[in-house]
Amino acid sequence: MVPRMSVVCFTARPGGLDVLLTGLSHQRFDDFELVLVDALYNRRKELVADLCHQARISVQHIPPRTRNFPYEGIPEACNAAIAKARGQLLLFVVDFSFLPPRCLSEHWGVFEAMNYERAGIGAHLYLDPPAMVFPIPDYAPIKTETQSDREV
């Protein structure tokens, strides 16, 4: 089955994928695939396959086309990801992104509202004073500042 959305990520970082996969595994919109262009593909292809299988995330895990990635290879990595992506909508994220549960559905909603022609960068909500737009779920691998942290 062809997914409606492809979440595209380039990485050369040893860590950070746990944060991305945790956010993706809790999405309300689940008709997506992860297209991961990974400079460490040869070292962790089995690990990524296992983690994505456990999280029930469809993944296309591919190596970059150039050995100079990421220094000179981002355009080639982008082209490789676009060629592999099957979704109608591509969402580009960085490897350490935590995507709140409504992130993909918000992006898909913008795409639908634009009659499937363009999506831009999605809907943003700016708060004054700055605050979190989405509450951070308990399972998120992110430490937030608490009252006791501020008192120290």
Short mmCIF file of N, CA and C in Angstrom, two decimals:
data_model
loop_
_atom_site.label_atom_id
_atom_site.label_comp_id
_atom_site.label_asym_id
_atom_site.label_seq_id
_atom_site.Cartn_x
_atom_site.Cartn_y
_atom_site.Cartn_z
N MET A 1 0.84 -1.19 0.00
CA MET A 1 0.00 0.00 0.00
C MET A 1 0.88 1.25 0.00
N VAL A 2 0.55 2.21 -0.81
CA VAL A 2 1.33 3.44 -0.93
C VAL A 2 0.91 4.41 0.18
N PRO A 3 1.86 4.92 0.96
CA PRO A 3 1.51 5.86 2.03
C PRO A 3 1.15 7.24 1.46
N ARG A 4 0.34 7.98 2.20
CA ARG A 4 -0.01 9.32 1.76
C ARG A 4 1.11 10.32 2.00
N MET A 5 1.94 10.08 3.01
CA MET A 5 3.01 11.01 3.36
C MET A 5 4.34 10.27 3.52
N SER A 6 5.41 10.93 3.07
CA SER A 6 6.77 10.43 3.31
C SER A 6 7.49 11.42 4.20
N VAL A 7 7.97 10.94 5.35
CA VAL A 7 8.76 11.75 6.26
C VAL A 7 10.22 11.50 5.90
N VAL A 8 10.92 12.54 5.46
CA VAL A 8 12.27 12.41 4.93
C VAL A 8 13.27 12.94 5.95
N CYS A 9 14.31 12.16 6.20
CA CYS A 9 15.34 12.54 7.16
C CYS A 9 16.71 12.14 6.63
N PHE A 10 17.66 13.05 6.75
CA PHE A 10 19.07 12.76 6.43
C PHE A 10 19.82 12.70 7.74
N THR A 11 20.76 11.76 7.87
CA THR A 11 21.52 11.70 9.12
C THR A 11 22.92 11.16 8.90
N ALA A 12 23.84 11.69 9.68
CA ALA A 12 25.20 11.17 9.78
C ALA A 12 25.56 11.05 11.26
N ARG A 13 24.58 11.26 12.13
CA ARG A 13 24.76 11.31 13.58
C ARG A 13 24.61 9.91 14.18
N PRO A 14 25.50 9.54 15.10
CA PRO A 14 25.36 8.23 15.73
C PRO A 14 24.08 8.08 16.55
N GLY A 15 23.62 9.14 17.18
CA GLY A 15 22.41 9.08 18.02
C GLY A 15 21.32 9.96 17.47
N GLY A 16 20.22 10.04 18.20
CA GLY A 16 19.13 10.93 17.83
C GLY A 16 17.94 10.25 17.19
N LEU A 17 18.16 9.10 16.57
CA LEU A 17 17.04 8.44 15.90
C LEU A 17 15.98 7.97 16.88
N ASP A 18 16.38 7.68 18.13
CA ASP A 18 15.40 7.25 19.13
C ASP A 18 14.36 8.35 19.37
N VAL A 19 14.80 9.60 19.35
CA VAL A 19 13.88 10.73 19.54
C VAL A 19 12.89 10.80 18.36
N LEU A 20 13.42 10.72 17.16
CA LEU A 20 12.58 10.77 15.96
C LEU A 20 11.59 9.61 15.93
N LEU A 21 12.07 8.40 16.18
CA LEU A 21 11.21 7.22 16.11
C LEU A 21 10.15 7.22 17.21
N THR A 22 10.49 7.74 18.38
CA THR A 22 9.50 7.83 19.46
C THR A 22 8.35 8.74 19.05
N GLY A 23 8.68 9.90 18.49
CA GLY A 23 7.63 10.82 18.04
C GLY A 23 6.80 10.22 16.92
N LEU A 24 7.46 9.59 15.96
CA LEU A 24 6.73 8.99 14.84
C LEU A 24 5.82 7.84 15.28
N SER A 25 6.24 7.10 16.29
CA SER A 25 5.45 5.95 16.73
C SER A 25 4.16 6.36 17.44
N HIS A 26 4.04 7.62 17.81
CA HIS A 26 2.84 8.10 18.52
C HIS A 26 2.00 9.06 17.67
N GLN A 27 2.18 9.07 16.38
CA GLN A 27 1.42 9.97 15.52
C GLN A 27 -0.03 9.53 15.39
N ARG A 28 -0.93 10.49 15.40
CA ARG A 28 -2.35 10.21 15.15
C ARG A 28 -2.58 9.89 13.68
N PHE A 29 -1.82 10.53 12.81
CA PHE A 29 -1.85 10.26 11.37
C PHE A 29 -0.84 9.15 11.13
N ASP A 30 -1.29 7.99 10.73
CA ASP A 30 -0.37 6.86 10.62
C ASP A 30 -0.14 6.37 9.20
N ASP A 31 -0.62 7.11 8.21
CA ASP A 31 -0.45 6.70 6.82
C ASP A 31 0.80 7.37 6.24
N PHE A 32 1.97 6.96 6.76
CA PHE A 32 3.23 7.56 6.35
C PHE A 32 4.33 6.51 6.32
N GLU A 33 5.40 6.88 5.66
CA GLU A 33 6.63 6.08 5.68
C GLU A 33 7.76 7.01 6.09
N LEU A 34 8.81 6.44 6.61
CA LEU A 34 10.04 7.18 6.91
C LEU A 34 11.05 6.86 5.82
N VAL A 35 11.57 7.89 5.16
CA VAL A 35 12.65 7.72 4.19
C VAL A 35 13.90 8.26 4.86
N LEU A 36 14.79 7.36 5.25
CA LEU A 36 15.97 7.71 6.02
C LEU A 36 17.23 7.53 5.18
N VAL A 37 17.89 8.66 4.85
CA VAL A 37 19.17 8.62 4.14
C VAL A 37 20.23 8.71 5.22
N ASP A 38 20.99 7.63 5.38
CA ASP A 38 21.83 7.45 6.56
C ASP A 38 23.29 7.20 6.18
N ALA A 39 24.17 8.11 6.60
CA ALA A 39 25.60 7.93 6.35
C ALA A 39 26.16 6.72 7.10
N LEU A 40 25.46 6.28 8.14
CA LEU A 40 25.89 5.12 8.92
C LEU A 40 25.09 3.87 8.54
N TYR A 41 24.54 3.88 7.36
CA TYR A 41 23.69 2.79 6.88
C TYR A 41 24.35 1.42 7.07
N ASN A 42 25.58 1.26 6.63
CA ASN A 42 26.25 -0.04 6.71
C ASN A 42 26.47 -0.51 8.14
N ARG A 43 26.55 0.41 9.08
CA ARG A 43 26.78 0.06 10.49
C ARG A 43 25.51 -0.25 11.25
N ARG A 44 24.36 0.28 10.78
CA ARG A 44 23.15 0.10 11.59
C ARG A 44 21.89 -0.24 10.80
N LYS A 45 22.05 -0.83 9.64
CA LYS A 45 20.85 -1.15 8.85
C LYS A 45 19.95 -2.15 9.57
N GLU A 46 20.53 -3.15 10.24
CA GLU A 46 19.71 -4.12 10.98
C GLU A 46 19.05 -3.47 12.19
N LEU A 47 19.79 -2.60 12.89
CA LEU A 47 19.24 -1.92 14.05
C LEU A 47 18.05 -1.05 13.66
N VAL A 48 18.19 -0.27 12.59
CA VAL A 48 17.10 0.59 12.13
C VAL A 48 15.90 -0.25 11.71
N ALA A 49 16.16 -1.34 11.00
CA ALA A 49 15.06 -2.22 10.58
C ALA A 49 14.32 -2.77 11.80
N ASP A 50 15.06 -3.21 12.81
CA ASP A 50 14.44 -3.75 14.02
C ASP A 50 13.65 -2.69 14.78
N LEU A 51 14.24 -1.50 14.95
CA LEU A 51 13.56 -0.43 15.68
C LEU A 51 12.28 0.02 14.97
N CYS A 52 12.35 0.14 13.67
CA CYS A 52 11.16 0.55 12.91
C CYS A 52 10.09 -0.54 12.93
N HIS A 53 10.51 -1.78 12.87
CA HIS A 53 9.54 -2.89 12.94
C HIS A 53 8.84 -2.88 14.30
N GLN A 54 9.61 -2.72 15.38
CA GLN A 54 9.02 -2.69 16.72
C GLN A 54 8.06 -1.52 16.88
N ALA A 55 8.40 -0.38 16.28
CA ALA A 55 7.55 0.83 16.39
C ALA A 55 6.43 0.84 15.34
N ARG A 56 6.39 -0.17 14.48
CA ARG A 56 5.39 -0.25 13.39
C ARG A 56 5.48 0.95 12.45
N ILE A 57 6.71 1.29 12.11
CA ILE A 57 6.96 2.40 11.18
C ILE A 57 7.50 1.82 9.89
N SER A 58 6.83 2.11 8.79
CA SER A 58 7.33 1.70 7.47
C SER A 58 8.55 2.56 7.15
N VAL A 59 9.64 1.91 6.77
CA VAL A 59 10.89 2.66 6.54
C VAL A 59 11.53 2.25 5.22
N GLN A 60 12.08 3.25 4.55
CA GLN A 60 12.99 3.03 3.43
C GLN A 60 14.33 3.61 3.89
N HIS A 61 15.21 2.74 4.27
CA HIS A 61 16.51 3.13 4.84
C HIS A 61 17.56 2.94 3.75
N ILE A 62 18.19 4.04 3.36
CA ILE A 62 19.14 3.97 2.24
C ILE A 62 20.42 4.72 2.57
N PRO A 63 21.53 4.29 1.97
CA PRO A 63 22.79 5.03 2.17
C PRO A 63 22.81 6.26 1.26
N PRO A 64 23.62 7.26 1.62
CA PRO A 64 23.78 8.41 0.72
C PRO A 64 24.55 7.99 -0.52
N ARG A 65 24.41 8.75 -1.58
CA ARG A 65 25.07 8.41 -2.84
C ARG A 65 26.52 8.87 -2.89
N THR A 66 26.94 9.71 -1.97
CA THR A 66 28.30 10.23 -1.97
C THR A 66 28.99 9.93 -0.65
N ARG A 67 30.29 9.74 -0.70
CA ARG A 67 31.03 9.45 0.53
C ARG A 67 31.33 10.72 1.32
N ASN A 68 31.11 11.88 0.74
CA ASN A 68 31.36 13.14 1.43
C ASN A 68 30.15 13.62 2.23
N PHE A 69 29.11 12.81 2.30
CA PHE A 69 27.93 13.18 3.07
C PHE A 69 28.31 13.28 4.53
N PRO A 70 27.90 14.26 5.28
CA PRO A 70 26.95 15.31 4.93
C PRO A 70 27.59 16.60 4.40
N TYR A 71 28.90 16.66 4.34
CA TYR A 71 29.57 17.93 4.04
C TYR A 71 29.23 18.48 2.66
N GLU A 72 29.22 17.65 1.65
CA GLU A 72 28.91 18.13 0.30
C GLU A 72 27.77 17.35 -0.33
N GLY A 73 27.14 16.47 0.42
CA GLY A 73 26.21 15.55 -0.18
C GLY A 73 24.73 15.77 0.10
N ILE A 74 24.35 16.89 0.71
CA ILE A 74 22.93 17.10 1.01
C ILE A 74 22.07 17.14 -0.26
N PRO A 75 22.48 17.84 -1.33
CA PRO A 75 21.63 17.81 -2.54
C PRO A 75 21.44 16.40 -3.09
N GLU A 76 22.51 15.60 -3.10
CA GLU A 76 22.39 14.22 -3.59
C GLU A 76 21.50 13.39 -2.67
N ALA A 77 21.64 13.60 -1.36
CA ALA A 77 20.80 12.88 -0.40
C ALA A 77 19.33 13.26 -0.58
N CYS A 78 19.09 14.53 -0.81
CA CYS A 78 17.72 15.00 -1.05
C CYS A 78 17.14 14.36 -2.30
N ASN A 79 17.91 14.31 -3.37
CA ASN A 79 17.44 13.70 -4.61
C ASN A 79 17.18 12.21 -4.43
N ALA A 80 18.08 11.52 -3.70
CA ALA A 80 17.89 10.09 -3.46
C ALA A 80 16.61 9.84 -2.66
N ALA A 81 16.36 10.69 -1.66
CA ALA A 81 15.16 10.55 -0.83
C ALA A 81 13.90 10.81 -1.65
N ILE A 82 13.93 11.84 -2.47
CA ILE A 82 12.76 12.16 -3.30
C ILE A 82 12.48 11.01 -4.27
N ALA A 83 13.53 10.43 -4.83
CA ALA A 83 13.35 9.31 -5.76
C ALA A 83 12.75 8.09 -5.07
N LYS A 84 13.08 7.86 -3.79
CA LYS A 84 12.56 6.70 -3.05
C LYS A 84 11.19 6.95 -2.44
N ALA A 85 10.88 8.20 -2.12
CA ALA A 85 9.63 8.52 -1.44
C ALA A 85 8.42 8.16 -2.30
N ARG A 86 7.40 7.61 -1.65
CA ARG A 86 6.19 7.20 -2.36
C ARG A 86 4.98 8.05 -2.00
N GLY A 87 5.08 8.87 -0.97
CA GLY A 87 3.94 9.65 -0.51
C GLY A 87 3.60 10.81 -1.43
N GLN A 88 2.34 11.26 -1.34
CA GLN A 88 1.92 12.45 -2.06
C GLN A 88 2.58 13.69 -1.49
N LEU A 89 2.82 13.69 -0.18
CA LEU A 89 3.38 14.82 0.53
C LEU A 89 4.68 14.39 1.18
N LEU A 90 5.73 15.19 1.02
CA LEU A 90 7.02 14.94 1.65
C LEU A 90 7.22 15.95 2.77
N LEU A 91 7.57 15.45 3.94
CA LEU A 91 7.87 16.30 5.09
C LEU A 91 9.31 16.06 5.47
N PHE A 92 10.14 17.10 5.38
CA PHE A 92 11.56 16.98 5.70
C PHE A 92 11.79 17.34 7.16
N VAL A 93 12.48 16.47 7.89
CA VAL A 93 12.78 16.70 9.31
C VAL A 93 14.25 16.42 9.56
N VAL A 94 14.76 16.93 10.68
CA VAL A 94 16.13 16.62 11.08
C VAL A 94 16.11 15.39 11.98
N ASP A 95 17.27 14.75 12.10
CA ASP A 95 17.33 13.44 12.75
C ASP A 95 17.03 13.44 14.24
N PHE A 96 17.13 14.56 14.91
CA PHE A 96 16.85 14.59 16.35
C PHE A 96 15.50 15.26 16.64
N SER A 97 14.63 15.35 15.63
CA SER A 97 13.31 15.98 15.81
C SER A 97 12.40 15.10 16.65
N PHE A 98 11.69 15.74 17.58
CA PHE A 98 10.58 15.06 18.24
C PHE A 98 9.31 15.65 17.67
N LEU A 99 8.51 14.83 17.02
CA LEU A 99 7.28 15.28 16.39
C LEU A 99 6.11 14.98 17.32
N PRO A 100 5.41 16.03 17.80
CA PRO A 100 4.25 15.80 18.67
C PRO A 100 3.19 14.97 17.95
N PRO A 101 2.28 14.35 18.68
CA PRO A 101 1.31 13.42 18.10
C PRO A 101 0.47 13.99 16.96
N ARG A 102 0.22 15.28 16.93
CA ARG A 102 -0.61 15.86 15.87
C ARG A 102 0.22 16.45 14.73
N CYS A 103 1.52 16.34 14.76
CA CYS A 103 2.37 16.98 13.76
C CYS A 103 2.03 16.55 12.34
N LEU A 104 2.03 15.27 12.07
CA LEU A 104 1.77 14.80 10.71
C LEU A 104 0.34 15.11 10.27
N SER A 105 -0.61 14.98 11.18
CA SER A 105 -2.00 15.29 10.80
C SER A 105 -2.17 16.77 10.51
N GLU A 106 -1.44 17.64 11.21
CA GLU A 106 -1.51 19.08 10.92
C GLU A 106 -0.94 19.37 9.53
N HIS A 107 0.18 18.76 9.20
CA HIS A 107 0.76 18.96 7.87
C HIS A 107 -0.16 18.42 6.78
N TRP A 108 -0.76 17.25 7.03
CA TRP A 108 -1.67 16.69 6.04
C TRP A 108 -2.90 17.58 5.89
N GLY A 109 -3.38 18.15 6.99
CA GLY A 109 -4.53 19.04 6.94
C GLY A 109 -4.28 20.28 6.09
N VAL A 110 -3.07 20.84 6.19
CA VAL A 110 -2.71 21.99 5.35
C VAL A 110 -2.70 21.57 3.89
N PHE A 111 -2.14 20.40 3.61
CA PHE A 111 -2.09 19.88 2.24
C PHE A 111 -3.50 19.70 1.68
N GLU A 112 -4.40 19.13 2.47
CA GLU A 112 -5.79 18.97 2.04
C GLU A 112 -6.46 20.32 1.80
N ALA A 113 -6.22 21.27 2.72
CA ALA A 113 -6.83 22.60 2.59
C ALA A 113 -6.35 23.33 1.33
N MET A 114 -5.18 22.98 0.85
CA MET A 114 -4.64 23.58 -0.37
C MET A 114 -4.96 22.74 -1.61
N ASN A 115 -5.99 21.89 -1.48
CA ASN A 115 -6.45 21.05 -2.59
C ASN A 115 -5.36 20.15 -3.16
N TYR A 116 -4.50 19.66 -2.31
CA TYR A 116 -3.44 18.71 -2.68
C TYR A 116 -2.46 19.29 -3.71
N GLU A 117 -2.32 20.60 -3.73
CA GLU A 117 -1.43 21.24 -4.69
C GLU A 117 -0.14 21.73 -4.05
N ARG A 118 -0.21 22.20 -2.83
CA ARG A 118 0.98 22.69 -2.14
C ARG A 118 0.70 22.64 -0.64
N ALA A 119 1.78 22.65 0.12
CA ALA A 119 1.59 22.59 1.57
C ALA A 119 2.36 23.67 2.29
N GLY A 120 3.41 24.22 1.68
CA GLY A 120 4.21 25.21 2.40
C GLY A 120 4.89 24.58 3.58
N ILE A 121 5.00 25.31 4.66
CA ILE A 121 5.68 24.77 5.83
C ILE A 121 4.71 24.42 6.95
N GLY A 122 3.44 24.43 6.68
CA GLY A 122 2.47 24.02 7.68
C GLY A 122 1.94 25.18 8.49
N ALA A 123 1.10 24.84 9.43
CA ALA A 123 0.46 25.85 10.28
C ALA A 123 1.33 26.11 11.50
N HIS A 124 1.51 27.36 11.83
CA HIS A 124 2.29 27.73 13.00
C HIS A 124 1.43 28.55 13.95
N LEU A 125 1.68 28.41 15.21
CA LEU A 125 1.01 29.19 16.22
C LEU A 125 2.09 29.81 17.09
N TYR A 126 2.18 31.12 17.10
CA TYR A 126 3.18 31.81 17.89
C TYR A 126 2.53 32.35 19.15
N LEU A 127 3.14 32.13 20.28
CA LEU A 127 2.59 32.56 21.56
C LEU A 127 3.47 33.63 22.17
N ASP A 128 2.86 34.61 22.81
CA ASP A 128 3.59 35.66 23.51
C ASP A 128 3.02 35.76 24.91
N PRO A 129 3.80 35.44 25.93
CA PRO A 129 5.21 35.04 25.90
C PRO A 129 5.37 33.63 25.32
N PRO A 130 6.57 33.31 24.85
CA PRO A 130 6.80 31.98 24.25
C PRO A 130 6.41 30.85 25.20
N ALA A 131 5.75 29.85 24.65
CA ALA A 131 5.32 28.69 25.43
C ALA A 131 5.18 27.52 24.47
N MET A 132 5.02 26.34 25.04
CA MET A 132 4.83 25.15 24.22
C MET A 132 3.46 25.19 23.57
N VAL A 133 3.40 24.91 22.28
CA VAL A 133 2.12 24.84 21.57
C VAL A 133 1.44 23.52 21.89
N PHE A 134 2.21 22.42 21.90
CA PHE A 134 1.70 21.11 22.22
C PHE A 134 2.24 20.72 23.59
N PRO A 135 1.43 20.11 24.42
CA PRO A 135 1.98 19.59 25.67
C PRO A 135 2.95 18.44 25.36
N ILE A 136 4.06 18.38 26.07
CA ILE A 136 5.03 17.30 25.85
C ILE A 136 4.53 16.05 26.57
N PRO A 137 4.30 14.97 25.83
CA PRO A 137 3.82 13.74 26.46
C PRO A 137 4.87 13.13 27.39
N ASP A 138 4.40 12.32 28.32
CA ASP A 138 5.31 11.68 29.27
C ASP A 138 6.34 10.79 28.60
N TYR A 139 5.99 10.18 27.48
CA TYR A 139 6.91 9.26 26.81
C TYR A 139 7.98 9.99 25.99
N ALA A 140 7.87 11.30 25.81
CA ALA A 140 8.83 12.05 24.98
C ALA A 140 10.21 12.02 25.62
N PRO A 141 11.24 11.72 24.84
CA PRO A 141 12.59 11.65 25.39
C PRO A 141 13.23 13.04 25.49
N ILE A 142 12.50 13.97 26.12
CA ILE A 142 12.96 15.35 26.24
C ILE A 142 12.82 15.76 27.69
N LYS A 143 13.85 16.41 28.23
CA LYS A 143 13.77 16.93 29.59
C LYS A 143 13.27 18.36 29.51
N THR A 144 12.25 18.65 30.29
CA THR A 144 11.73 20.01 30.33
C THR A 144 12.10 20.64 31.66
N GLU A 145 12.14 21.95 31.67
CA GLU A 145 12.44 22.68 32.89
C GLU A 145 11.24 22.61 33.82
N THR A 146 11.48 22.24 35.06
CA THR A 146 10.41 22.19 36.05
C THR A 146 10.64 23.30 37.06
N GLN A 147 9.67 23.48 37.96
CA GLN A 147 9.79 24.52 38.99
C GLN A 147 11.03 24.28 39.83
N SER A 148 11.31 23.02 40.21
CA SER A 148 12.48 22.73 41.04
C SER A 148 13.78 23.04 40.29
N ASP A 149 13.80 22.88 38.94
CA ASP A 149 14.98 23.22 38.17
C ASP A 149 15.24 24.73 38.22
N ARG A 150 14.18 25.52 38.19
CA ARG A 150 14.32 26.97 38.19
C ARG A 150 14.78 27.51 39.53
N GLU A 151 14.44 26.80 40.60
CA GLU A 151 14.80 27.26 41.95
C GLU A 151 16.27 27.05 42.26
N VAL A 152 16.93 26.16 41.51
CA VAL A 152 18.33 25.84 41.79
C VAL A 152 19.25 26.95 41.41
#
